[in-house]
Short mmCIF file of C-alpha atoms in Angstrom, two decimals:
data_model
loop_
_atom_site.label_atom_id
_atom_site.label_comp_id
_atom_site.label_asym_id
_atom_site.label_seq_id
_atom_site.Cartn_x
_atom_site.Cartn_y
_atom_site.Cartn_z
CA MET A 1 9.71 61.77 127.43
CA GLU A 2 10.93 62.71 124.05
CA LYS A 3 8.01 63.03 121.38
CA TYR A 4 8.26 61.84 118.04
CA ASP A 5 5.90 61.60 114.89
CA ILE A 6 7.29 58.31 113.65
CA ILE A 7 9.41 55.74 115.77
CA ILE A 8 10.93 52.86 113.56
CA VAL A 9 11.72 49.78 115.49
CA GLY A 10 14.76 48.09 113.60
CA ALA A 11 17.63 49.49 111.41
CA GLY A 12 17.81 46.83 108.95
CA PRO A 13 17.56 47.95 104.96
CA GLY A 14 14.05 48.54 105.44
CA GLY A 15 14.10 50.50 108.65
CA LEU A 16 17.02 52.97 107.46
CA THR A 17 14.99 53.53 103.99
CA ALA A 18 11.91 54.48 106.09
CA GLY A 19 14.13 56.73 108.22
CA ILE A 20 15.53 58.49 104.95
CA TYR A 21 11.87 58.81 103.61
CA ALA A 22 10.32 60.11 106.96
CA GLY A 23 12.89 62.60 107.47
CA ARG A 24 12.58 63.94 104.03
CA GLN A 25 8.90 64.62 104.66
CA GLY A 26 9.60 66.88 107.51
CA THR A 27 8.30 64.72 110.33
CA ARG A 28 10.49 64.14 113.66
CA ASN A 29 11.60 60.49 113.53
CA LEU A 30 13.47 58.02 115.46
CA ILE A 31 15.06 54.64 114.66
CA LEU A 32 15.86 52.22 117.38
CA ASP A 33 17.84 48.88 117.08
CA LYS A 34 18.76 46.45 119.71
CA GLY A 35 22.33 46.01 117.92
CA PHE A 36 24.08 47.78 115.08
CA ALA A 37 22.23 49.01 112.05
CA GLY A 38 22.09 46.53 109.21
CA GLY A 39 20.72 43.49 111.12
CA LEU A 40 21.05 40.28 109.13
CA GLY A 41 21.98 42.48 106.14
CA ARG A 42 25.33 42.84 107.76
CA GLU A 43 26.06 39.39 107.25
CA VAL A 44 25.72 39.11 103.53
CA PRO A 45 28.93 38.37 101.77
CA GLU A 46 27.97 39.93 98.39
CA MET A 47 25.02 40.79 96.30
CA GLU A 48 24.68 40.83 92.49
CA ASN A 49 21.30 41.69 92.38
CA TYR A 50 20.95 45.08 94.17
CA PRO A 51 20.22 47.81 91.69
CA GLY A 52 22.81 50.26 91.00
CA PHE A 53 25.82 47.82 92.04
CA ASP A 54 27.20 44.91 89.90
CA ASN A 55 28.70 43.42 93.18
CA ILE A 56 28.52 44.92 96.72
CA SER A 57 28.74 43.52 100.33
CA GLY A 58 25.90 43.85 102.92
CA MET A 59 28.31 45.71 105.12
CA GLU A 60 29.32 48.20 102.61
CA LEU A 61 25.60 48.82 101.30
CA ILE A 62 24.48 49.32 105.06
CA ASP A 63 27.25 51.89 105.71
CA LYS A 64 26.06 53.74 102.87
CA MET A 65 22.48 53.63 103.94
CA LYS A 66 23.27 54.36 107.53
CA SER A 67 25.24 57.49 106.31
CA GLN A 68 22.24 58.72 104.66
CA ALA A 69 19.56 57.96 107.32
CA ILE A 70 21.35 59.83 110.09
CA LYS A 71 21.11 62.96 107.86
CA ASN A 72 17.44 62.57 108.00
CA CYS A 73 16.56 60.90 110.97
CA GLU A 74 17.78 60.22 114.69
CA LEU A 75 19.20 56.58 115.00
CA HIS A 76 19.99 54.84 118.44
CA GLU A 77 21.83 51.75 118.04
CA ASN A 78 22.23 49.12 120.65
CA GLU A 79 19.07 50.25 122.43
CA ASN A 80 16.37 47.32 122.76
CA VAL A 81 12.75 47.92 122.43
CA LEU A 82 11.14 46.00 125.57
CA GLU A 83 7.54 47.02 125.08
CA ILE A 84 5.10 49.43 123.15
CA ILE A 85 2.00 50.59 124.88
CA LYS A 86 -1.10 52.11 122.86
CA THR A 87 -3.20 54.83 124.38
CA ASP A 88 -5.76 57.09 123.17
CA ASP A 89 -3.59 60.19 123.64
CA GLU A 90 -2.36 62.34 120.69
CA TYR A 91 1.12 60.42 120.97
CA MET A 92 -0.65 57.16 121.30
CA PHE A 93 2.35 54.90 121.53
CA THR A 94 4.74 54.73 124.45
CA VAL A 95 7.96 52.90 123.35
CA LYS A 96 9.94 51.58 126.25
CA THR A 97 13.41 50.50 125.60
CA ASP A 98 16.34 49.22 128.14
CA ASN A 99 17.61 52.68 128.26
CA ASP A 100 14.57 55.14 128.08
CA SER A 101 10.88 55.77 126.97
CA TYR A 102 9.62 57.62 124.11
CA LEU A 103 6.26 58.90 122.87
CA SER A 104 5.15 58.67 119.03
CA LYS A 105 2.19 59.04 117.10
CA THR A 106 2.93 56.17 114.78
CA VAL A 107 5.08 53.20 114.90
CA ILE A 108 6.75 51.27 111.93
CA LEU A 109 7.84 47.65 112.89
CA ALA A 110 11.05 46.51 111.17
CA THR A 111 12.08 44.01 113.74
CA GLY A 112 13.29 41.43 111.13
CA SER A 113 14.07 37.91 111.66
CA SER A 114 16.82 35.65 113.21
CA HIS A 115 18.39 32.38 111.80
CA ARG A 116 16.36 29.33 111.87
CA GLN A 117 18.38 26.56 113.86
CA LEU A 118 18.50 22.73 112.82
CA ASN A 119 17.61 21.67 116.36
CA ALA A 120 20.03 18.77 115.88
CA LYS A 121 21.99 17.30 118.61
CA GLY A 122 24.94 19.03 119.54
CA GLU A 123 24.06 22.25 117.74
CA GLU A 124 23.78 24.24 121.00
CA GLU A 125 26.80 22.80 122.38
CA PHE A 126 29.07 23.70 119.57
CA LYS A 127 27.82 27.02 118.72
CA GLY A 128 30.88 29.19 118.20
CA LYS A 129 33.08 25.98 118.10
CA GLY A 130 32.62 25.14 114.72
CA VAL A 131 28.66 25.75 114.25
CA SER A 132 28.11 28.97 112.42
CA TYR A 133 25.17 30.90 110.91
CA CYS A 134 27.29 33.73 109.42
CA ALA A 135 29.81 32.98 106.64
CA THR A 136 31.22 36.56 106.62
CA CYS A 137 31.66 36.55 110.44
CA ASP A 138 33.24 33.05 110.74
CA GLY A 139 34.44 32.00 107.23
CA PHE A 140 38.06 33.48 107.52
CA PHE A 141 38.78 30.85 110.40
CA PHE A 142 37.92 27.88 108.09
CA GLN A 143 40.53 28.46 105.30
CA GLY A 144 41.90 25.22 103.94
CA ARG A 145 39.51 23.16 106.20
CA ASP A 146 36.54 20.84 105.46
CA ILE A 147 33.16 22.31 106.12
CA ILE A 148 29.46 21.77 105.06
CA MET A 149 26.78 24.35 104.26
CA VAL A 150 23.48 23.06 105.23
CA GLY A 151 20.60 24.70 103.09
CA GLY A 152 19.12 25.09 99.61
CA GLY A 153 18.06 28.65 99.10
CA ASN A 154 19.84 31.81 97.71
CA SER A 155 21.56 32.57 101.06
CA ALA A 156 22.73 29.21 101.45
CA LEU A 157 24.26 28.93 97.79
CA GLN A 158 25.75 32.52 98.06
CA GLU A 159 27.56 31.64 101.38
CA ALA A 160 28.88 28.40 99.96
CA LEU A 161 30.40 30.39 97.13
CA TYR A 162 31.82 32.87 99.54
CA LEU A 163 33.35 30.33 101.77
CA ASP A 164 34.70 28.50 98.57
CA ASN A 165 36.25 31.60 97.48
CA LEU A 166 37.99 32.03 100.88
CA GLY A 167 39.56 28.62 100.62
CA ALA A 168 37.45 26.49 102.51
CA ASN A 169 36.70 22.86 101.40
CA VAL A 170 33.08 23.24 101.11
CA THR A 171 30.18 20.46 100.73
CA LEU A 172 26.57 21.59 100.45
CA VAL A 173 23.93 19.60 102.20
CA HIS A 174 20.32 19.95 101.28
CA ARG A 175 17.26 18.01 102.41
CA ARG A 176 15.73 17.62 99.06
CA ASP A 177 16.81 16.43 95.55
CA GLU A 178 17.17 19.98 94.02
CA PHE A 179 17.85 23.46 95.23
CA ARG A 180 15.15 26.42 95.72
CA ALA A 181 17.92 28.96 94.85
CA GLN A 182 18.06 31.04 91.66
CA LYS A 183 19.50 29.03 88.59
CA HIS A 184 22.30 31.59 88.22
CA LEU A 185 23.45 30.58 91.75
CA GLN A 186 23.02 26.87 91.08
CA ASN A 187 25.14 27.19 87.79
CA GLN A 188 28.00 28.86 89.69
CA ILE A 189 28.08 25.97 92.30
CA LYS A 190 28.53 23.73 89.39
CA GLU A 191 31.18 25.84 87.79
CA GLU A 192 33.00 26.18 90.92
CA GLY A 193 32.95 22.27 91.36
CA ILE A 194 31.59 22.45 94.78
CA ASN A 195 30.34 19.32 96.16
CA VAL A 196 26.87 18.58 96.95
CA ILE A 197 25.07 16.17 99.15
CA TYR A 198 21.09 15.86 98.27
CA ASN A 199 18.49 14.31 100.18
CA ALA A 200 20.20 14.48 103.45
CA VAL A 201 19.66 16.09 106.95
CA VAL A 202 21.75 16.68 109.94
CA GLU A 203 20.95 14.41 112.60
CA GLU A 204 23.94 15.06 115.15
CA ILE A 205 27.02 17.31 115.40
CA LYS A 206 29.89 15.54 117.18
CA GLY A 207 33.23 16.55 118.54
CA ASP A 208 35.54 16.97 121.60
CA MET A 209 36.22 20.73 122.44
CA LEU A 210 35.44 21.53 118.53
CA VAL A 211 33.37 20.18 115.88
CA GLU A 212 34.93 16.83 114.29
CA SER A 213 32.00 15.41 112.43
CA VAL A 214 28.44 15.21 111.70
CA VAL A 215 25.89 12.29 111.25
CA LEU A 216 23.76 12.61 108.10
CA LYS A 217 20.68 10.90 107.52
CA ASP A 218 19.62 9.93 104.03
CA THR A 219 15.93 11.10 103.71
CA GLN A 220 15.24 8.39 101.25
CA THR A 221 16.80 5.33 102.80
CA GLY A 222 17.23 6.48 106.40
CA VAL A 223 20.98 5.29 106.21
CA LEU A 224 23.19 7.12 108.59
CA THR A 225 26.75 8.35 107.52
CA ASP A 226 29.26 9.86 109.69
CA LEU A 227 31.08 12.56 107.77
CA PRO A 228 34.50 14.07 109.19
CA ILE A 229 34.24 17.97 109.12
CA ASN A 230 35.89 21.04 110.98
CA GLY A 231 32.87 23.25 110.80
CA ILE A 232 29.16 23.52 109.74
CA PHE A 233 27.50 26.64 108.44
CA ILE A 234 23.54 26.81 108.73
CA SER A 235 21.32 28.69 106.45
CA ILE A 236 17.91 27.10 106.41
CA GLY A 237 15.46 30.25 106.78
CA TYR A 238 14.50 32.62 109.28
CA ILE A 239 12.19 33.07 112.15
CA PRO A 240 10.20 36.68 112.13
CA HIS A 241 10.64 38.61 115.37
CA THR A 242 6.91 39.34 116.19
CA GLU A 243 7.10 39.84 119.89
CA LEU A 244 6.24 43.55 119.81
CA ALA A 245 3.65 42.95 117.10
CA GLU A 246 1.78 40.50 119.36
CA GLN A 247 1.94 42.90 122.27
CA LEU A 248 0.01 45.27 120.24
CA GLY A 249 -2.51 42.79 118.83
CA VAL A 250 -1.27 42.86 115.21
CA ASP A 251 -2.64 40.05 113.12
CA LEU A 252 -0.19 37.32 111.89
CA ASP A 253 -0.49 34.74 109.32
CA GLU A 254 -0.11 31.01 109.91
CA SER A 255 3.64 31.23 109.32
CA GLY A 256 3.83 33.89 112.00
CA HIS A 257 4.44 36.69 109.86
CA ILE A 258 2.88 40.14 110.19
CA ILE A 259 -0.13 40.62 107.64
CA ILE A 260 0.01 43.96 105.87
CA ASP A 261 -1.65 45.71 103.20
CA LYS A 262 -0.43 47.44 100.02
CA GLU A 263 0.14 50.69 102.15
CA GLN A 264 2.25 48.40 104.72
CA LYS A 265 -0.71 48.97 107.36
CA THR A 266 -1.38 46.37 109.69
CA ASN A 267 -4.82 45.92 111.36
CA ILE A 268 -3.96 48.30 114.11
CA ASP A 269 -4.28 52.02 113.29
CA TYR A 270 -1.04 53.84 112.79
CA VAL A 271 1.14 50.59 113.31
CA TYR A 272 3.02 49.54 109.91
CA ALA A 273 5.31 46.77 109.20
CA ILE A 274 8.22 46.12 106.63
CA GLY A 275 10.78 43.80 105.73
CA ASP A 276 11.48 40.09 106.93
CA VAL A 277 8.79 40.46 109.60
CA CYS A 278 6.13 40.65 107.17
CA VAL A 279 4.26 38.28 104.63
CA GLY A 280 6.22 38.40 101.33
CA LEU A 281 9.58 37.85 99.45
CA LYS A 282 12.66 38.05 101.74
CA GLN A 283 14.82 40.37 99.64
CA TRP A 284 16.75 43.41 100.43
CA VAL A 285 15.33 45.47 97.74
CA VAL A 286 11.81 44.56 98.78
CA ALA A 287 12.49 45.71 102.38
CA CYS A 288 13.91 49.08 101.16
CA GLY A 289 10.62 49.53 98.99
CA GLU A 290 8.40 48.69 101.69
CA GLY A 291 10.24 51.20 103.92
CA ALA A 292 9.60 54.00 101.66
CA VAL A 293 5.99 53.02 101.37
CA ALA A 294 5.38 52.73 105.15
CA ALA A 295 6.96 56.03 105.91
CA THR A 296 4.84 57.87 103.21
CA SER A 297 1.76 56.06 104.49
CA ALA A 298 2.57 57.04 108.18
CA TYR A 299 2.94 60.86 106.81
CA HIS A 300 -0.35 60.79 104.96
CA ASP A 301 -2.22 59.29 107.97
CA LEU A 302 -0.64 61.96 110.11
CA LYS A 303 -1.82 64.69 107.89
CA LYS A 304 -5.35 63.41 107.89
#
């Protein structure tokens, strides 16, 4: 089996940054990702708060980060990690994938998260038939069509603005009476004249072959309303991927996120965690910072 000093599981913004920092420290490192580098970062239509760029898409920034990472670190895309086994050997971690097995002295978990679902009636049935979780992936197909964006955070408002700019007829649906998103984004929604329905949740998604309408429930009155639409985009948060962490006995908080200290260390020696899978602010720049810290922590621990 190939031997490494650091194996990073996940090639999102945090994982790629960890690879850059690890490589520059002179260690032998490997990044593994079950899909393409970038993870959910590939879906971000545009960012206006990433330092150094007035405006940049997630895909463009990932391409830049990936190009930099592979100069410093091995990267295996489309290789899913199935199991991590800890032993008492010098290379104490055996990382098993669907393609091979590797040995490593340390592991950085950058396993990210997935889109949280509404669990509404019809949601599973109409996935890919009008139900979407990615505006940049599917927005083009809804130009000139009536759609709703469900959510009230930064991602929901960013994607609503993106879809509106593509020419879709967007209505935002939020279960509360005010958004959680940054004020800047809320102001943009008002400026663009995007319709908003507050205090409403999606009870059912209906249609024949494709989505044709949704049933909205007023959270205050309980009144049901049938709203004709062609598509529904959902952005209501994320579920952390902690399966590998749980295998290793890593501590999680009550919300299911990995608990880390200021050096990105978990309760298991030589296991670190970064990004959306951890407790903390879910922002691209935060994941990158955590990646730098984790790679540096791993290096110092190896030296000890």
